[in-house]
mmCIF file of C-alpha atoms in Angstrom:
data_model
loop_
_atom_site.group_PDB
_atom_site.id
_atom_site.type_symbol
_atom_site.label_atom_id
_atom_site.label_comp_id
_atom_site.label_asym_id
_atom_site.label_seq_id
_atom_site.Cartn_x
_atom_site.Cartn_y
_atom_site.Cartn_z
ATOM 1 C CA UNK A 1 67.239 -7.634 -8.774
ATOM 2 C CA UNK A 2 64.943 -10.550 -9.285
ATOM 3 C CA UNK A 3 66.016 -11.903 -5.939
ATOM 4 C CA UNK A 4 65.193 -8.608 -4.190
ATOM 5 C CA UNK A 5 61.775 -8.427 -5.865
ATOM 6 C CA UNK A 6 61.082 -11.990 -4.796
ATOM 7 C CA UNK A 7 62.027 -11.159 -1.224
ATOM 8 C CA UNK A 8 59.554 -8.285 -1.178
ATOM 9 C CA UNK A 9 56.549 -10.338 -2.151
ATOM 10 C CA UNK A 10 57.217 -13.576 -0.264
ATOM 11 C CA UNK A 11 55.643 -14.117 3.127
ATOM 12 C CA UNK A 12 57.777 -13.434 6.178
ATOM 13 C CA UNK A 13 58.622 -16.426 8.279
ATOM 14 C CA UNK A 14 56.527 -17.052 11.338
ATOM 15 C CA UNK A 15 57.048 -19.428 14.169
ATOM 16 C CA UNK A 16 54.410 -22.019 13.471
ATOM 17 C CA UNK A 17 54.127 -25.259 15.367
ATOM 18 C CA UNK A 18 55.171 -28.308 13.422
ATOM 19 C CA UNK A 19 52.013 -29.951 14.788
ATOM 20 C CA UNK A 20 50.016 -28.063 12.168
ATOM 21 C CA UNK A 21 52.613 -27.667 9.416
ATOM 22 C CA UNK A 22 54.529 -30.073 7.242
ATOM 23 C CA UNK A 23 56.677 -29.861 4.089
ATOM 24 C CA UNK A 24 57.029 -26.061 4.223
ATOM 25 C CA UNK A 25 58.617 -24.520 1.106
ATOM 26 C CA UNK A 26 61.298 -21.930 1.999
ATOM 27 C CA UNK A 27 63.610 -19.546 0.186
ATOM 28 C CA UNK A 28 66.582 -17.859 1.841
ATOM 29 C CA UNK A 29 65.225 -18.861 5.237
ATOM 30 C CA UNK A 30 61.754 -17.455 4.675
ATOM 31 C CA UNK A 31 58.559 -19.458 4.328
ATOM 32 C CA UNK A 32 56.853 -18.928 0.996
ATOM 33 C CA UNK A 33 54.295 -21.723 1.160
ATOM 34 C CA UNK A 34 52.673 -23.576 3.992
ATOM 35 C CA UNK A 35 51.272 -27.075 3.821
ATOM 36 C CA UNK A 36 48.825 -27.349 6.667
ATOM 37 C CA UNK A 37 46.603 -30.153 7.902
ATOM 38 C CA UNK A 38 43.036 -28.943 7.429
ATOM 39 C CA UNK A 39 39.600 -30.372 8.096
ATOM 40 C CA UNK A 40 36.708 -29.730 5.670
ATOM 41 C CA UNK A 41 33.394 -28.751 7.250
ATOM 42 C CA UNK A 42 30.210 -28.784 5.179
ATOM 43 C CA UNK A 43 27.778 -25.941 5.827
ATOM 44 C CA UNK A 44 24.102 -26.063 4.886
ATOM 45 C CA UNK A 45 22.621 -22.738 3.886
ATOM 46 C CA UNK A 46 19.212 -22.062 5.386
ATOM 47 C CA UNK A 47 16.793 -19.416 4.166
ATOM 48 C CA UNK A 48 16.784 -16.245 6.191
ATOM 49 C CA UNK A 49 13.736 -15.203 8.121
ATOM 50 C CA UNK A 50 12.690 -12.740 5.413
ATOM 51 C CA UNK A 51 13.074 -15.372 2.708
ATOM 52 C CA UNK A 52 10.954 -17.806 4.675
ATOM 53 C CA UNK A 53 8.252 -15.197 4.913
ATOM 54 C CA UNK A 54 8.351 -14.731 1.160
ATOM 55 C CA UNK A 55 7.902 -18.455 0.635
ATOM 56 C CA UNK A 56 4.838 -18.552 2.855
ATOM 57 C CA UNK A 57 3.358 -15.349 1.468
ATOM 58 C CA UNK A 58 0.473 -16.017 -0.871
ATOM 59 C CA UNK A 59 -0.119 -19.510 0.487
ATOM 60 C CA UNK A 60 -3.014 -18.622 2.745
ATOM 61 C CA UNK A 61 -5.357 -21.378 3.742
ATOM 62 C CA UNK A 62 -8.552 -21.294 1.727
ATOM 63 C CA UNK A 63 -11.682 -20.819 3.810
ATOM 64 C CA UNK A 64 -14.222 -23.588 3.310
ATOM 65 C CA UNK A 65 -17.771 -22.236 3.323
ATOM 66 C CA UNK A 66 -20.120 -24.542 5.189
ATOM 67 C CA UNK A 67 -23.615 -23.066 5.082
ATOM 68 C CA UNK A 68 -24.925 -25.659 7.536
ATOM 69 C CA UNK A 69 -22.454 -24.499 10.180
ATOM 70 C CA UNK A 70 -23.070 -20.836 9.368
ATOM 71 C CA UNK A 71 -26.835 -21.272 9.715
ATOM 72 C CA UNK A 72 -26.332 -22.133 13.390
ATOM 73 C CA UNK A 73 -25.707 -18.451 14.121
ATOM 74 C CA UNK A 74 -26.852 -16.382 11.121
ATOM 75 C CA UNK A 75 -29.612 -16.516 8.449
ATOM 76 C CA UNK A 76 -27.420 -17.552 5.502
ATOM 77 C CA UNK A 77 -30.220 -17.453 2.916
ATOM 78 C CA UNK A 78 -31.033 -13.849 3.802
ATOM 79 C CA UNK A 79 -27.375 -12.889 3.586
ATOM 80 C CA UNK A 80 -27.074 -14.447 0.117
ATOM 81 C CA UNK A 81 -30.328 -12.860 -1.054
ATOM 82 C CA UNK A 82 -29.211 -9.367 -0.071
ATOM 83 C CA UNK A 83 -25.811 -9.760 -1.733
ATOM 84 C CA UNK A 84 -27.449 -11.059 -4.908
ATOM 85 C CA UNK A 85 -29.890 -8.135 -4.891
ATOM 86 C CA UNK A 86 -26.928 -5.730 -4.857
ATOM 87 C CA UNK A 87 -25.484 -7.414 -7.941
ATOM 88 C CA UNK A 88 -28.855 -7.533 -9.723
ATOM 89 C CA UNK A 89 -29.317 -3.819 -9.101
ATOM 90 C CA UNK A 90 -25.887 -3.076 -10.575
ATOM 91 C CA UNK A 91 -26.708 -5.163 -13.661
ATOM 92 C CA UNK A 92 -30.040 -3.357 -14.045
ATOM 93 C CA UNK A 93 -28.359 0.053 -13.842
ATOM 94 C CA UNK A 94 -25.770 -1.085 -16.373
ATOM 95 C CA UNK A 95 -28.529 -2.064 -18.805
ATOM 96 C CA UNK A 96 -30.611 1.071 -18.297
ATOM 97 C CA UNK A 97 -27.990 3.780 -18.066
ATOM 98 C CA UNK A 98 -24.851 2.562 -19.804
ATOM 99 C CA UNK A 99 -25.848 1.738 -23.354
ATOM 100 C CA UNK A 100 -23.560 3.016 -26.111
ATOM 101 C CA UNK A 101 -26.551 4.582 -27.816
ATOM 102 C CA UNK A 102 -29.109 6.255 -25.584
ATOM 103 C CA UNK A 103 -32.426 4.621 -26.428
ATOM 104 C CA UNK A 104 -36.016 5.548 -25.749
ATOM 105 C CA UNK A 105 -36.190 2.600 -23.329
ATOM 106 C CA UNK A 106 -33.335 4.024 -21.236
ATOM 107 C CA UNK A 107 -35.247 7.248 -20.714
ATOM 108 C CA UNK A 108 -38.586 5.523 -20.136
ATOM 109 C CA UNK A 109 -37.254 3.604 -17.120
ATOM 110 C CA UNK A 110 -35.240 6.540 -15.733
ATOM 111 C CA UNK A 111 -36.225 7.192 -12.098
ATOM 112 C CA UNK A 112 -37.363 10.741 -11.311
ATOM 113 C CA UNK A 113 -37.908 11.986 -7.753
ATOM 114 C CA UNK A 114 -40.981 14.198 -7.952
ATOM 115 C CA UNK A 115 -43.233 15.528 -5.208
ATOM 116 C CA UNK A 116 -41.558 13.343 -2.575
ATOM 117 C CA UNK A 117 -42.008 10.105 -4.528
ATOM 118 C CA UNK A 118 -40.136 8.154 -7.199
ATOM 119 C CA UNK A 119 -41.568 7.732 -10.683
ATOM 120 C CA UNK A 120 -40.313 6.354 -13.949
ATOM 121 C CA UNK A 121 -40.020 9.111 -16.526
ATOM 122 C CA UNK A 122 -42.601 7.422 -18.745
ATOM 123 C CA UNK A 123 -45.180 7.898 -15.945
ATOM 124 C CA UNK A 124 -44.701 11.664 -16.078
ATOM 125 C CA UNK A 125 -44.205 12.325 -19.773
ATOM 126 C CA UNK A 126 -44.768 10.972 -23.263
ATOM 127 C CA UNK A 127 -41.483 9.821 -24.797
ATOM 128 C CA UNK A 128 -41.115 9.565 -28.580
ATOM 129 C CA UNK A 129 -38.086 9.031 -30.788
ATOM 130 C CA UNK A 130 -38.554 11.748 -33.418
ATOM 131 C CA UNK A 131 -35.617 10.564 -35.537
ATOM 132 C CA UNK A 132 -32.362 8.590 -35.026
ATOM 133 C CA UNK A 133 -30.713 11.704 -33.586
ATOM 134 C CA UNK A 134 -33.466 13.169 -31.377
ATOM 135 C CA UNK A 135 -35.781 11.980 -28.575
ATOM 136 C CA UNK A 136 -38.811 14.105 -27.665
ATOM 137 C CA UNK A 137 -40.133 14.134 -24.076
ATOM 138 C CA UNK A 138 -43.549 15.811 -23.714
ATOM 139 C CA UNK A 139 -44.515 16.990 -20.187
ATOM 140 C CA UNK A 140 -47.902 18.546 -21.073
ATOM 141 C CA UNK A 141 -49.608 16.437 -18.358
ATOM 142 C CA UNK A 142 -47.048 17.177 -15.602
ATOM 143 C CA UNK A 143 -45.131 20.363 -16.545
ATOM 144 C CA UNK A 144 -44.211 20.921 -12.895
ATOM 145 C CA UNK A 145 -42.060 17.743 -13.052
ATOM 146 C CA UNK A 146 -39.684 19.185 -15.681
ATOM 147 C CA UNK A 147 -37.017 20.524 -13.222
ATOM 148 C CA UNK A 148 -36.861 17.153 -11.430
ATOM 149 C CA UNK A 149 -36.739 15.297 -14.744
ATOM 150 C CA UNK A 150 -33.866 17.465 -15.947
ATOM 151 C CA UNK A 151 -31.912 16.711 -12.767
ATOM 152 C CA UNK A 152 -32.521 12.991 -13.239
ATOM 153 C CA UNK A 153 -31.428 13.072 -16.886
ATOM 154 C CA UNK A 154 -28.254 15.045 -16.136
ATOM 155 C CA UNK A 155 -27.343 12.656 -13.309
ATOM 156 C CA UNK A 156 -28.183 9.477 -15.194
ATOM 157 C CA UNK A 157 -24.754 8.926 -16.735
ATOM 158 C CA UNK A 158 -26.340 8.746 -20.200
ATOM 159 C CA UNK A 159 -24.328 11.782 -21.304
ATOM 160 C CA UNK A 160 -27.475 13.581 -22.490
ATOM 161 C CA UNK A 161 -27.991 17.346 -22.846
ATOM 162 C CA UNK A 162 -31.749 17.997 -23.211
ATOM 163 C CA UNK A 163 -33.035 21.316 -24.546
ATOM 164 C CA UNK A 164 -36.328 22.676 -23.141
ATOM 165 C CA UNK A 165 -38.997 24.313 -25.291
ATOM 166 C CA UNK A 166 -42.098 25.030 -23.185
ATOM 167 C CA UNK A 167 -43.369 21.715 -21.802
ATOM 168 C CA UNK A 168 -41.232 19.668 -24.180
ATOM 169 C CA UNK A 169 -37.647 18.427 -23.894
ATOM 170 C CA UNK A 170 -35.637 17.704 -27.017
ATOM 171 C CA UNK A 171 -32.891 15.233 -26.242
ATOM 172 C CA UNK A 172 -30.064 14.923 -28.807
ATOM 173 C CA UNK A 173 -28.624 11.422 -28.987
ATOM 174 C CA UNK A 174 -24.825 11.766 -28.654
ATOM 175 C CA UNK A 175 -22.434 10.194 -31.121
ATOM 176 C CA UNK A 176 -20.408 7.235 -29.953
ATOM 177 C CA UNK A 177 -17.110 9.074 -29.539
ATOM 178 C CA UNK A 178 -14.064 8.005 -27.546
ATOM 179 C CA UNK A 179 -14.944 10.594 -24.899
ATOM 180 C CA UNK A 180 -18.504 9.265 -24.694
ATOM 181 C CA UNK A 181 -17.210 5.702 -24.233
ATOM 182 C CA UNK A 182 -14.812 6.800 -21.498
ATOM 183 C CA UNK A 183 -17.576 8.722 -19.700
ATOM 184 C CA UNK A 184 -19.803 5.647 -19.702
ATOM 185 C CA UNK A 185 -16.917 3.449 -18.515
ATOM 186 C CA UNK A 186 -16.297 5.867 -15.644
ATOM 187 C CA UNK A 187 -19.950 5.653 -14.622
ATOM 188 C CA UNK A 188 -19.773 1.860 -14.817
ATOM 189 C CA UNK A 189 -16.910 1.888 -12.307
ATOM 190 C CA UNK A 190 -18.901 4.128 -9.970
ATOM 191 C CA UNK A 191 -21.813 1.681 -10.039
ATOM 192 C CA UNK A 192 -19.433 -1.242 -9.435
ATOM 193 C CA UNK A 193 -17.868 0.487 -6.419
ATOM 194 C CA UNK A 194 -21.368 1.243 -5.124
ATOM 195 C CA UNK A 195 -22.231 -2.458 -5.382
ATOM 196 C CA UNK A 196 -19.037 -3.460 -3.554
ATOM 197 C CA UNK A 197 -19.774 -0.966 -0.773
ATOM 198 C CA UNK A 198 -23.272 -2.421 -0.388
ATOM 199 C CA UNK A 199 -21.892 -5.962 -0.075
ATOM 200 C CA UNK A 200 -19.299 -4.701 2.420
ATOM 201 C CA UNK A 201 -22.027 -3.106 4.550
ATOM 202 C CA UNK A 202 -24.005 -6.364 4.486
ATOM 203 C CA UNK A 203 -20.879 -8.298 5.476
ATOM 204 C CA UNK A 204 -20.138 -5.996 8.425
ATOM 205 C CA UNK A 205 -23.752 -6.171 9.569
ATOM 206 C CA UNK A 206 -23.756 -9.971 9.696
ATOM 207 C CA UNK A 207 -20.328 -10.143 11.348
ATOM 208 C CA UNK A 208 -21.653 -7.846 14.066
ATOM 209 C CA UNK A 209 -24.760 -10.004 14.472
ATOM 210 C CA UNK A 210 -22.602 -13.110 14.668
ATOM 211 C CA UNK A 211 -20.416 -11.640 17.416
ATOM 212 C CA UNK A 212 -23.449 -10.754 19.554
ATOM 213 C CA UNK A 213 -24.824 -14.293 19.193
ATOM 214 C CA UNK A 214 -22.194 -15.602 21.627
ATOM 215 C CA UNK A 215 -23.908 -13.866 24.520
ATOM 216 C CA UNK A 216 -27.423 -14.789 23.367
ATOM 217 C CA UNK A 217 -26.997 -18.507 22.683
ATOM 218 C CA UNK A 218 -25.566 -20.889 25.301
ATOM 219 C CA UNK A 219 -22.659 -23.099 24.317
ATOM 220 C CA UNK A 220 -21.399 -20.868 21.507
ATOM 221 C CA UNK A 221 -17.606 -20.819 21.571
ATOM 222 C CA UNK A 222 -15.315 -18.023 20.449
ATOM 223 C CA UNK A 223 -13.748 -20.403 17.942
ATOM 224 C CA UNK A 224 -17.131 -21.006 16.302
ATOM 225 C CA UNK A 225 -17.852 -17.274 16.104
ATOM 226 C CA UNK A 226 -14.399 -16.610 14.634
ATOM 227 C CA UNK A 227 -14.757 -19.418 12.094
ATOM 228 C CA UNK A 228 -18.186 -18.240 10.939
ATOM 229 C CA UNK A 229 -16.953 -14.653 10.608
ATOM 230 C CA UNK A 230 -14.255 -15.889 8.239
ATOM 231 C CA UNK A 231 -16.892 -17.780 6.259
ATOM 232 C CA UNK A 232 -19.097 -14.670 6.061
ATOM 233 C CA UNK A 233 -16.187 -12.728 4.562
ATOM 234 C CA UNK A 234 -15.380 -15.563 2.162
ATOM 235 C CA UNK A 235 -19.006 -15.801 1.044
ATOM 236 C CA UNK A 236 -19.230 -12.048 0.439
ATOM 237 C CA UNK A 237 -15.971 -12.233 -1.506
ATOM 238 C CA UNK A 238 -17.617 -14.634 -3.958
ATOM 239 C CA UNK A 239 -20.295 -12.017 -4.695
ATOM 240 C CA UNK A 240 -17.665 -9.298 -5.097
ATOM 241 C CA UNK A 241 -15.820 -11.546 -7.548
ATOM 242 C CA UNK A 242 -19.070 -12.032 -9.457
ATOM 243 C CA UNK A 243 -19.648 -8.263 -9.542
ATOM 244 C CA UNK A 244 -16.067 -7.732 -10.730
ATOM 245 C CA UNK A 245 -16.537 -10.093 -13.686
ATOM 246 C CA UNK A 246 -19.762 -8.330 -14.716
ATOM 247 C CA UNK A 247 -18.069 -4.939 -14.441
ATOM 248 C CA UNK A 248 -14.991 -6.050 -16.405
ATOM 249 C CA UNK A 249 -17.207 -7.328 -19.231
ATOM 250 C CA UNK A 250 -19.212 -4.072 -19.299
ATOM 251 C CA UNK A 251 -16.063 -1.969 -19.124
ATOM 252 C CA UNK A 252 -14.529 -3.763 -22.100
ATOM 253 C CA UNK A 253 -17.808 -3.486 -24.030
ATOM 254 C CA UNK A 254 -18.019 0.267 -23.461
ATOM 255 C CA UNK A 255 -14.411 0.871 -24.469
ATOM 256 C CA UNK A 256 -14.679 -1.432 -27.474
ATOM 257 C CA UNK A 257 -12.010 -3.862 -26.262
#
């Protein structure tokens, strides 16, 4: 029985050239093991195309900003000034409109559009802090400005709900609740996005100006225009990074992180 079982599992004999085989082990005329002359070939594994792409991803060449070269085609100082103004405006709005406790100063500097012009609220009304919980805004000199002032207060992001009594507004100072913090943080993000959009518009404007300079100035190559466009984007990115850091700090402050 053992012999029959062995015969079932052994390999059948094949006619194999003795050129490739030697010292074959047989049983009952059937080959059960083959000793063959073999050659070993070493293979080197190379990364596939997708893997190569992964290795290169994230290793982009850093753009070197050379303001001297950029100034050949665009007014670099003006570009930097406008980007900085966008950041300064965001910082100013953060300070005026996103304090954890609404102060008299925040209302005093609030911009109100009245009669086709812009005024600070303190130019239209007398603002007094009656007590820690209430601010009084007296419009006896310009009562007609009350509707515009109410719109400005509601849209200020200060989370205020003024109550009108004749020519006077009584403004309750909200408690610093979790909801109040989150509302201020949301407004901070809106102002940050607004700043980024402004910088983006400035960037696109100067890229467009740079492209048109090729036809206006003799000897300007496409390579120079392309290189300066990359530098414009890199320069604007530095201002966006600066705005991001200011926003992150304000966001953490508002949420108490």
